[in-house]
PDB file of C-alpha atoms in Angstrom:
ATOM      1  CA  UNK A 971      13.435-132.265 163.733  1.00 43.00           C
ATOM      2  CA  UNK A 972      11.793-131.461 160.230  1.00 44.00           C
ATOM      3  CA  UNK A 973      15.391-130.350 159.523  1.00 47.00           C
ATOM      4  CA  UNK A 974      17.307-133.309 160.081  1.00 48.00           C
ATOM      5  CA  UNK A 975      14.855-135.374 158.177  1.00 47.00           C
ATOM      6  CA  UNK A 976      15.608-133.035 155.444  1.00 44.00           C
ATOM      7  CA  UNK A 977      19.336-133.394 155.671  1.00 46.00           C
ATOM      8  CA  UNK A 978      18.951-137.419 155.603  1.00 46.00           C
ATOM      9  CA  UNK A 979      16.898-137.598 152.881  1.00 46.00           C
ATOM     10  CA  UNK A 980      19.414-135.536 150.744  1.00 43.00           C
ATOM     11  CA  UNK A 981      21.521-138.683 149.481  1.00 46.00           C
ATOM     12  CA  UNK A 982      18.491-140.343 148.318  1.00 51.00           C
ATOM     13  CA  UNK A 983      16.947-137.160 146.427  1.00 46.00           C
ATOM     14  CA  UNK A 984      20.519-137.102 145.018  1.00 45.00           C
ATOM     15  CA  UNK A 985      20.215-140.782 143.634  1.00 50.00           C
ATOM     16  CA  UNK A 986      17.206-140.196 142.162  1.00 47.00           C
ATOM     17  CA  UNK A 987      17.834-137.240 140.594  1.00 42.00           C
ATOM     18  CA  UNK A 988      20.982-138.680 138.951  1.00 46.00           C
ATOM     19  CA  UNK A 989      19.169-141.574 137.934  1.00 48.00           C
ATOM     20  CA  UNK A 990      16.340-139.662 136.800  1.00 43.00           C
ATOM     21  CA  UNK A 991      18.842-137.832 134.686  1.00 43.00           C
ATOM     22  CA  UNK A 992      20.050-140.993 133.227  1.00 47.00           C
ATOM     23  CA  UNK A 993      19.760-140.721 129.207  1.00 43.00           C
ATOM     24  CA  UNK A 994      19.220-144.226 129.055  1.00 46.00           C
ATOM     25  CA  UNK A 995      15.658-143.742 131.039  1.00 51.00           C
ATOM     26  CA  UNK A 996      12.587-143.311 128.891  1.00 55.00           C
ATOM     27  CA  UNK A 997      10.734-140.174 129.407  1.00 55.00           C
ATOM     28  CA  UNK A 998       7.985-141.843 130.875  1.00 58.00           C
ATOM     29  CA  UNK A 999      10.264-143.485 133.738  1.00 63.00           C
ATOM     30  CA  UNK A1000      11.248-139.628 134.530  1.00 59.00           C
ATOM     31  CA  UNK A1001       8.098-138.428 134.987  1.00 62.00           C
ATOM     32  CA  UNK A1002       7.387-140.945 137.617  1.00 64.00           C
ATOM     33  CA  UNK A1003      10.540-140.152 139.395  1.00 62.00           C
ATOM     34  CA  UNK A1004       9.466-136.496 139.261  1.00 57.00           C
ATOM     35  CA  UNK A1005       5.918-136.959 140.142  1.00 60.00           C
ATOM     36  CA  UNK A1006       6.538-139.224 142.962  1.00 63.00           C
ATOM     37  CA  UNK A1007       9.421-136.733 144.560  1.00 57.00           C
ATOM     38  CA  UNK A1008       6.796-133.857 144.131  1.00 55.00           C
ATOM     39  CA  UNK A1009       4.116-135.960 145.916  1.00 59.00           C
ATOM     40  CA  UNK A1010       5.774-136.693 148.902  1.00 57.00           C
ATOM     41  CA  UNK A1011       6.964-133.399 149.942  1.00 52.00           C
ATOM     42  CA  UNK A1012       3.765-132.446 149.452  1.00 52.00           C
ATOM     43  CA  UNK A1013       2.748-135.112 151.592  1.00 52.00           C
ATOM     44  CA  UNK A1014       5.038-133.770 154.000  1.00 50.00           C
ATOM     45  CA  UNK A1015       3.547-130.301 154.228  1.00 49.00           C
ATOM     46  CA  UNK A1016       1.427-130.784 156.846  1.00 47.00           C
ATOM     47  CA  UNK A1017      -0.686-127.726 156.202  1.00 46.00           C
ATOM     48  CA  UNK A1018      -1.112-128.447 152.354  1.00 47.00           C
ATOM     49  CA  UNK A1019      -3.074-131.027 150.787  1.00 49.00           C
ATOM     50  CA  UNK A1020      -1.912-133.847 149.113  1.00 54.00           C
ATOM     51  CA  UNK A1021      -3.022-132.889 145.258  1.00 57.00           C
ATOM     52  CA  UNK A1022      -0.390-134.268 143.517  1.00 54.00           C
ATOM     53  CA  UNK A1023      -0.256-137.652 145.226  1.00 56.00           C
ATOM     54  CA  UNK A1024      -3.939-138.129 143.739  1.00 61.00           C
ATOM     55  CA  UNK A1025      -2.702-136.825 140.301  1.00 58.00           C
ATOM     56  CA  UNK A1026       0.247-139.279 140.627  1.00 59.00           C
ATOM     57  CA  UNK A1027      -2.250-142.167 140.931  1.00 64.00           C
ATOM     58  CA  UNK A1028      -5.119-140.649 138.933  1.00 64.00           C
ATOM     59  CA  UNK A1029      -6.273-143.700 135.986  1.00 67.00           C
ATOM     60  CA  UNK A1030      -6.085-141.175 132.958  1.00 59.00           C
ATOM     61  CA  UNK A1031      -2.465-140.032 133.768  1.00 65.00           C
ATOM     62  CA  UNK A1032      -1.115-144.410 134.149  1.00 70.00           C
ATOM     63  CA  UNK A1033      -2.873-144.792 131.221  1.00 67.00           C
ATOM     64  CA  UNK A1034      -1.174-141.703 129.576  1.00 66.00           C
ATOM     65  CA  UNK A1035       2.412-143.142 130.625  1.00 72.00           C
ATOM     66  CA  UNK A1036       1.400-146.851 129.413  1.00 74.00           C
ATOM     67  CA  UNK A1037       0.484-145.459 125.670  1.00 68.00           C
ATOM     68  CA  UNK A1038       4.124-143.419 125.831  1.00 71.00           C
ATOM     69  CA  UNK A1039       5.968-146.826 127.057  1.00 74.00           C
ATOM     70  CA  UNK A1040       3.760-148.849 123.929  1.00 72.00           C
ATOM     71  CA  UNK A1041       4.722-146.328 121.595  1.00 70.00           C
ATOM     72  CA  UNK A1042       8.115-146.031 122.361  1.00 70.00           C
ATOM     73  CA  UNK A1043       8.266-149.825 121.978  1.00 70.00           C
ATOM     74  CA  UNK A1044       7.042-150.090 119.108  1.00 63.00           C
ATOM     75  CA  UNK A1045       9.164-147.060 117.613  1.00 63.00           C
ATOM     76  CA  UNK A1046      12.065-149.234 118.343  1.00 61.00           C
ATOM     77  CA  UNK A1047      11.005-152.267 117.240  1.00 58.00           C
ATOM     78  CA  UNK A1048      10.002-150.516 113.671  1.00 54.00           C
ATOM     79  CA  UNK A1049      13.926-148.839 113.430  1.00 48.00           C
ATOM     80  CA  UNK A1050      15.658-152.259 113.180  1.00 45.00           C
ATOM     81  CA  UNK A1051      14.157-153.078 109.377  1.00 48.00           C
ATOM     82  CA  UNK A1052      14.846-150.182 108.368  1.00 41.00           C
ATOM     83  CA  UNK A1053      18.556-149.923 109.891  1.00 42.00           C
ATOM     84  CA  UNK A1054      19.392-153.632 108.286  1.00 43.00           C
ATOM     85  CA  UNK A1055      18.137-152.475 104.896  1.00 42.00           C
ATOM     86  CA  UNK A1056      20.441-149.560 105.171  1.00 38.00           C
ATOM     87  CA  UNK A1057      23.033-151.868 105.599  1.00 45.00           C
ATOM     88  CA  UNK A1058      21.933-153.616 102.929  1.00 49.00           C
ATOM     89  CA  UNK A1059      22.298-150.904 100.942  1.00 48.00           C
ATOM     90  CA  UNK A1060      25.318-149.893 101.981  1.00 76.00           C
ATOM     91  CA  UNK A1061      26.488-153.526 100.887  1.00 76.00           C
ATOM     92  CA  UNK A1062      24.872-153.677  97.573  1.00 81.00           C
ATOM     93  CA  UNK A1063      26.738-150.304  96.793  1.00 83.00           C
ATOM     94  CA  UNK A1064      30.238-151.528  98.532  1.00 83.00           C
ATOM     95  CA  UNK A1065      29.389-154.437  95.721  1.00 86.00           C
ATOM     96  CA  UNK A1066      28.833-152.343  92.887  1.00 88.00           C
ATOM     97  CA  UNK A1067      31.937-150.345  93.692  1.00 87.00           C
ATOM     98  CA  UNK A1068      33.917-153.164  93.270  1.00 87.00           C
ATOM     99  CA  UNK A1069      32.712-154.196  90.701  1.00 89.00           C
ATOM    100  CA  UNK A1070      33.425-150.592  88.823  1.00 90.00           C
ATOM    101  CA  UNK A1071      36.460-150.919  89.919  1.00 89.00           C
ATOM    102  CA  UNK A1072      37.731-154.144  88.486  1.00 90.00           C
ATOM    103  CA  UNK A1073      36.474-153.449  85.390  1.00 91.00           C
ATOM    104  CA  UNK A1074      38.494-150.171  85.157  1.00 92.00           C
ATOM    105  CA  UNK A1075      41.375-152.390  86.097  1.00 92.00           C
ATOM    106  CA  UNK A1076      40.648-155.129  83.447  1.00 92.00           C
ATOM    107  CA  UNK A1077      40.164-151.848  80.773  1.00 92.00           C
ATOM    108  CA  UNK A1078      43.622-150.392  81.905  1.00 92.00           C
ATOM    109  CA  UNK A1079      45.389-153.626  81.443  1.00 92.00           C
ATOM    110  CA  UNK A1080      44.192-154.346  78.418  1.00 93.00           C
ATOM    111  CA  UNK A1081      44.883-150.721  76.903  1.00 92.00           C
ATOM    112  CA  UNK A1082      48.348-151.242  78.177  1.00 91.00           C
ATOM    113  CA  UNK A1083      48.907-154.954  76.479  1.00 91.00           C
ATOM    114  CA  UNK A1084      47.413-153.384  73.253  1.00 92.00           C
ATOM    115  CA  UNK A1085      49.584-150.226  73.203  1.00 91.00           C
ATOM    116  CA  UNK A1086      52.964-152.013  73.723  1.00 90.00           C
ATOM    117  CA  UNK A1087      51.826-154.650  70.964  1.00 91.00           C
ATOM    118  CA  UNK A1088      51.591-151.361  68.654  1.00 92.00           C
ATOM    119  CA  UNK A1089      54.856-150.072  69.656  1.00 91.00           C
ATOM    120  CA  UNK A1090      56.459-153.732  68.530  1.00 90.00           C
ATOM    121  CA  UNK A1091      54.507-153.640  65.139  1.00 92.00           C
ATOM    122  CA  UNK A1092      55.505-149.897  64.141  1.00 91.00           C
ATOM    123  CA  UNK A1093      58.691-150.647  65.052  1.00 90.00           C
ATOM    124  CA  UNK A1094      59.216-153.487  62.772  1.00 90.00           C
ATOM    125  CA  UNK A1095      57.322-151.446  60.063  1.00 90.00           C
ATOM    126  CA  UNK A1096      59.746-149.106  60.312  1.00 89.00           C
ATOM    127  CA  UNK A1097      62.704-151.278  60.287  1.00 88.00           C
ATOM    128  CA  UNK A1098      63.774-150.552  64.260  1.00 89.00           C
ATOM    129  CA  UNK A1099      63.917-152.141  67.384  1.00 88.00           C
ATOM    130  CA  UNK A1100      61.758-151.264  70.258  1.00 88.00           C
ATOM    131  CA  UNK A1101      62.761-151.438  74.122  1.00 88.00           C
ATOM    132  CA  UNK A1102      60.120-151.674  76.226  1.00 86.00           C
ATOM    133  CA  UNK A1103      60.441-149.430  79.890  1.00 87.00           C
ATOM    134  CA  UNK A1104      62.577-150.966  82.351  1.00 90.00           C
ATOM    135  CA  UNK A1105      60.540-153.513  84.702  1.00 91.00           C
ATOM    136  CA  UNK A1106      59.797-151.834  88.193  1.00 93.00           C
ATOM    137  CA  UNK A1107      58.526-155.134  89.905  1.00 95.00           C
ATOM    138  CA  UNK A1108      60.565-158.116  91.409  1.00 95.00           C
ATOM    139  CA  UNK A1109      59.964-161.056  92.826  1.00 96.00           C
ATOM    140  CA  UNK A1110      62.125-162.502  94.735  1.00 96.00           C
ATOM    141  CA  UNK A1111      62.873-166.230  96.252  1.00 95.00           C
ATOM    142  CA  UNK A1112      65.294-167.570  98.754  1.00 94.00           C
ATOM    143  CA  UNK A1113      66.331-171.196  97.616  1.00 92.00           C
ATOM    144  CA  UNK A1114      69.262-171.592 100.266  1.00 88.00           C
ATOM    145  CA  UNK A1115      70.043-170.728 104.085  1.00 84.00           C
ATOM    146  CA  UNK A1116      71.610-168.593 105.927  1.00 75.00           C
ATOM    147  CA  UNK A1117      74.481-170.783 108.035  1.00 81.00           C
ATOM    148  CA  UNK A1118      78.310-169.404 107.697  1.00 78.00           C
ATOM    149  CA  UNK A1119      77.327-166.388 105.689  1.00 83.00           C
ATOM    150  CA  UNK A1120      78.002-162.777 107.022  1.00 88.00           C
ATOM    151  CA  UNK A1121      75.798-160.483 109.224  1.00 89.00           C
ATOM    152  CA  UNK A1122      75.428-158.295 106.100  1.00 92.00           C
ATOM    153  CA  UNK A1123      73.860-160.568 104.133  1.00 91.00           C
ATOM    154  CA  UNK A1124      71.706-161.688 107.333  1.00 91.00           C
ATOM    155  CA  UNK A1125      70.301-158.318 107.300  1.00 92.00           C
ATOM    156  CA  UNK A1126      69.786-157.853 103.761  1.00 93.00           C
ATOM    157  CA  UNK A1127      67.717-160.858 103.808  1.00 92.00           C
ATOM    158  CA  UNK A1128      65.754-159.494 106.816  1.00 92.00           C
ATOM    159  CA  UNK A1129      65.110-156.849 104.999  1.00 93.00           C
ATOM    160  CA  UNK A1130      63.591-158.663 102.556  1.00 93.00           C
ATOM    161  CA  UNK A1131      61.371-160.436 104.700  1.00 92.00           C
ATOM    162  CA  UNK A1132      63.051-163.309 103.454  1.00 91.00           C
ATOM    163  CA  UNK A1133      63.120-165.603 106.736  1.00 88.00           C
ATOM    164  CA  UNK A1134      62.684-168.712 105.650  1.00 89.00           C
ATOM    165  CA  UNK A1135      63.730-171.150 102.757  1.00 91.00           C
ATOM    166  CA  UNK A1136      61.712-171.574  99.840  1.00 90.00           C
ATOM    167  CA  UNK A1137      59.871-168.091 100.821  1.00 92.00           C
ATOM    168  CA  UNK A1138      58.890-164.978  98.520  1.00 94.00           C
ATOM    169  CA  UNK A1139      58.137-161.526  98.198  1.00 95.00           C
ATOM    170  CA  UNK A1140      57.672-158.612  95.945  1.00 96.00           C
ATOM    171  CA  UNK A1141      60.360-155.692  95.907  1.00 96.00           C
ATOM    172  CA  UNK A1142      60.320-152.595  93.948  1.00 95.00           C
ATOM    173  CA  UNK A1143      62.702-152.106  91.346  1.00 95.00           C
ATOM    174  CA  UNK A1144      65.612-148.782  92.321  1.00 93.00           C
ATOM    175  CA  UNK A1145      68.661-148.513  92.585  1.00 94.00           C
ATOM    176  CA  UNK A1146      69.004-149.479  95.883  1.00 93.00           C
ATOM    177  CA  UNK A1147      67.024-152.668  96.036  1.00 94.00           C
ATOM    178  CA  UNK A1148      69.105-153.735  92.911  1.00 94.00           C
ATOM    179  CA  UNK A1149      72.084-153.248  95.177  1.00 94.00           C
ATOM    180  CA  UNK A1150      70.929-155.620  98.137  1.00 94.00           C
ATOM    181  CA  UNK A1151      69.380-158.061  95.675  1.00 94.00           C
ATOM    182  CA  UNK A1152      73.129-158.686  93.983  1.00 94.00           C
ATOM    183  CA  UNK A1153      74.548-158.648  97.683  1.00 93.00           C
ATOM    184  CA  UNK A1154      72.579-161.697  98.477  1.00 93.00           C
ATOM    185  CA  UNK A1155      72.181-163.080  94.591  1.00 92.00           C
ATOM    186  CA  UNK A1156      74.065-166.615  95.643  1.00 91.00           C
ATOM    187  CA  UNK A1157      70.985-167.102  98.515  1.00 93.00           C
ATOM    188  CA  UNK A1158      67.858-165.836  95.762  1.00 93.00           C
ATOM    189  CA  UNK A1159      66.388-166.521  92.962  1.00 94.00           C
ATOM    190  CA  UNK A1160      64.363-163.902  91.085  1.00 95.00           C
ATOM    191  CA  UNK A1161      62.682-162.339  88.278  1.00 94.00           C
ATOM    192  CA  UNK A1162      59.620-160.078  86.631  1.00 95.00           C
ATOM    193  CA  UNK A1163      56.657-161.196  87.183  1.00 94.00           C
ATOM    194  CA  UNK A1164      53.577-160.551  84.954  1.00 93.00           C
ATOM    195  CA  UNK A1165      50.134-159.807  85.660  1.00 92.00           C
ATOM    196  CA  UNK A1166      48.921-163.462  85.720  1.00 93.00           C
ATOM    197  CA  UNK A1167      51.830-164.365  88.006  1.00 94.00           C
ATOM    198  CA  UNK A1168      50.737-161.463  90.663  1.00 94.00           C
ATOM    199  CA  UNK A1169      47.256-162.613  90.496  1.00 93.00           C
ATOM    200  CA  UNK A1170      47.535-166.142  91.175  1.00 93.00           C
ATOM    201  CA  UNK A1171      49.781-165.313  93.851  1.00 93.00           C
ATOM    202  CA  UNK A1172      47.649-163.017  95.320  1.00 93.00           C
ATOM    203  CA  UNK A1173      43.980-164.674  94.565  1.00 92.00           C
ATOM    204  CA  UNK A1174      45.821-168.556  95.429  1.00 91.00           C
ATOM    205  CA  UNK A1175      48.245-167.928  97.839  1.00 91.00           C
ATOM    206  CA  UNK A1176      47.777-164.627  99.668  1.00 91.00           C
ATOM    207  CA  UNK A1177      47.995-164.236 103.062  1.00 92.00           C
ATOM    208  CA  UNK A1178      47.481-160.805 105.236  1.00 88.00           C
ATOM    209  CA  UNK A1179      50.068-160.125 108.305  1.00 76.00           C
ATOM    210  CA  UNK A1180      47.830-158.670 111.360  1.00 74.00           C
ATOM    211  CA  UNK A1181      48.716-158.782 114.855  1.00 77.00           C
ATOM    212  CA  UNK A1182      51.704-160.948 113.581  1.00 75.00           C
ATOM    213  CA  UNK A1183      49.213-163.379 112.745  1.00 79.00           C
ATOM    214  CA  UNK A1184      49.326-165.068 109.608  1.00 85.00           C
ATOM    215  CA  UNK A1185      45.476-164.985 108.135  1.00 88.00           C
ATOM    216  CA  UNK A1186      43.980-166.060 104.453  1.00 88.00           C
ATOM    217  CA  UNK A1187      42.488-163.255 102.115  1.00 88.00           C
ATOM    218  CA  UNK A1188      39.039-165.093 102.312  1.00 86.00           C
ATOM    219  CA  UNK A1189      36.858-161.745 102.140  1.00 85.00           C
ATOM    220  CA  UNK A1190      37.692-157.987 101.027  1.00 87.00           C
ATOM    221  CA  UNK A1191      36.570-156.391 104.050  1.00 85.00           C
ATOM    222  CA  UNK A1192      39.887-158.096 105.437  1.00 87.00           C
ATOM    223  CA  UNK A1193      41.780-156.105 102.758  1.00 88.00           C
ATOM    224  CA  UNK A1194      39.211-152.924 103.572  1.00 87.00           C
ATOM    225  CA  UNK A1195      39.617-153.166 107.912  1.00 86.00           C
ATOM    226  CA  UNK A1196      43.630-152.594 106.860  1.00 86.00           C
ATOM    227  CA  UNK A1197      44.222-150.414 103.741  1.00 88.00           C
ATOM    228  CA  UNK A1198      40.730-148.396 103.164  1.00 86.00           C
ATOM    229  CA  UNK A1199      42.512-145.284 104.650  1.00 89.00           C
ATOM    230  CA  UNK A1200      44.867-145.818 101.277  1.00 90.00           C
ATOM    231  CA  UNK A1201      41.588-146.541  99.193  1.00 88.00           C
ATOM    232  CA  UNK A1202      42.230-150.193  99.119  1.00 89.00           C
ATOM    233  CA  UNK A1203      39.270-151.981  99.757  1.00 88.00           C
ATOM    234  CA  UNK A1204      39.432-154.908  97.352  1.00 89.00           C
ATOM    235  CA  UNK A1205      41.679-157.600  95.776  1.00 92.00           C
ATOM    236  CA  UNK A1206      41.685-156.104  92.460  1.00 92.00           C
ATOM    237  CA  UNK A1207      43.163-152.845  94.537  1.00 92.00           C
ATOM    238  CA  UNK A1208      45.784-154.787  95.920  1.00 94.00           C
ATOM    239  CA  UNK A1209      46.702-156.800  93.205  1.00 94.00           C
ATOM    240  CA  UNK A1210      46.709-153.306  90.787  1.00 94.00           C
ATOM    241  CA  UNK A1211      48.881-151.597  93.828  1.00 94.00           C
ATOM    242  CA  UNK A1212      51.277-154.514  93.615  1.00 95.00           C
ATOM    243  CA  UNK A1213      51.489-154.909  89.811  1.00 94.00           C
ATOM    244  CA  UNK A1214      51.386-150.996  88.874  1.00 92.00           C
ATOM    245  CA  UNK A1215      53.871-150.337  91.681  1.00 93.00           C
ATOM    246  CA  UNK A1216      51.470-147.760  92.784  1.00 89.00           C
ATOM    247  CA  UNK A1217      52.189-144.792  95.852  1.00 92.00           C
ATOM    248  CA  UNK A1218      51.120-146.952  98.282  1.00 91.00           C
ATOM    249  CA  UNK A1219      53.417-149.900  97.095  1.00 94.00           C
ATOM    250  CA  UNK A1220      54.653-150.071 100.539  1.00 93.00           C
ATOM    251  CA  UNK A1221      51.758-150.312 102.660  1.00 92.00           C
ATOM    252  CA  UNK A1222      50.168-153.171 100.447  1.00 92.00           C
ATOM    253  CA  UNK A1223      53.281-154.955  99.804  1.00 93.00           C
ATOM    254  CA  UNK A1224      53.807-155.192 104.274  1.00 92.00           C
ATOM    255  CA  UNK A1225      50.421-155.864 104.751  1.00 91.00           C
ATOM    256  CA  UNK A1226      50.774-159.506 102.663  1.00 92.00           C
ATOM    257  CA  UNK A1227      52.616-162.075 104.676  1.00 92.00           C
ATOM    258  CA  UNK A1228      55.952-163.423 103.026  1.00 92.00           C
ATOM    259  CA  UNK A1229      54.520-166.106 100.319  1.00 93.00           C
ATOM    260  CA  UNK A1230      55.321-169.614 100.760  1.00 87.00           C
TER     261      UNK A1230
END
């Protein structure tokens, strides 16, 4: 008889023993669980005596667990300041990265104005011509459609991202881009664009392309959720990947929706 009850009690010493195991339970909510199993098969012994059913409900050990449960609550309740002002750090130095960062852009661009005005004035001191390097950034325009035209020229403009009128994009300068671009020159219109031209179009009329959703560049951790993993976290990042033709020309340039 003492056996049975033994083997029907088993599923609900299991329960309790998983929920007692439960990481989510405060410690204090375990040693109830424990105490309480221990005090009824104790209770159940027959020749023993029931000591641990009286140290269950003895005042000094519920008062013991209530200071636990208060200080526990009030360990919590002191770890949310501190995690929001680590956040706030964590902002204030996201800020102050960006900030280093577009100034190191503004420096570089700049030094680069300044250095090809120098080339132009030694040249002319010298009584020759100077070429400046060959552009590597395009942008490009369609001003016409698509109707009677052949599936090659279809595709090229697909490939362009060109896929509606009066729509543009940026394309990097190579010999085979130069190819399509003449294959579909009677559809486009396009040209080199400078650094004011990339920002405006970027700061004014930037969109990003997520989920095949079309989305305004209102905040830079919308540029940061996408292209951190190429370390661009900003609009000056962007806007110096687009303009510099940078490594990861590709990855920014797909990431802005076609500009309309």
């Amino acid at each position: 008889m003492i056996q049975s009850d033994k083997e029907a009690d088993l599923p609900d010493q299991e329960d309790k023993l998983s929920t007692a195991a439960n990481p989510k339970n405060g410690l204090s909510q375990i040693l109830r669980l424990v105490l309480q199993e221990l005090s009824l098969f104790y209770s159940r012994d027959v020749n023993g005596v029931c000591l641990l059913y009286d140290l269950l409900h003895s005042p000094w050990l519920q008062a013991l667990l209530k200071v636990y449960d208060c200080l526990q609550e009030f360990k919590e309740k002191k770890l949310v300041p501190a995690t929001t002002h680590a956040q706030a750090l964590s902002h204030e130095a996201r800020r102050k990265l960006i900030y280093e960062k577009a100034k190191h852009y503004h420096k570089e661009y700049r030094q680069m104005n300044r250095t090809e005005i120098r080339m132009v004035w030694m040249a002319r001191r010298t009584g020759n011509f100077y070429v400046p390097a060959e552009p590597k950034l395009a942008f490009v325009i369609r001003i016409r459609g698509i109707n009677a035209v052949s599936p090659k020229v279809r595709e090229v403009l697909e490939l362009l991202r060109l896929c509606q009128i009066i729509s543009g994009t940026f394309v990097k300068l190579n010999k085979a881009s130069i190819n399509m671009l003449r294959i579909v020159e009677p559809y486009i219109a396009w040209g080199y664009p400078n650094l004011k031209s990339v920002n405006e179009l970027i700061y004014k009329r930037g969109y990003r392309k997520i989920n095949e959703k079309r989305i305004a560049l209102t905040d830079n951790s919308l540029i940061a959720r996408s292209l951190s993993k190429f370390g661009i976290i900003c609009m000056e990042d962007l806007i110096h990947e687009i303009y510099a033709v940078g490594k990861c020309f590709k990855e920014a340039n797909n990431f802005l929706w076609p500009f309309k």
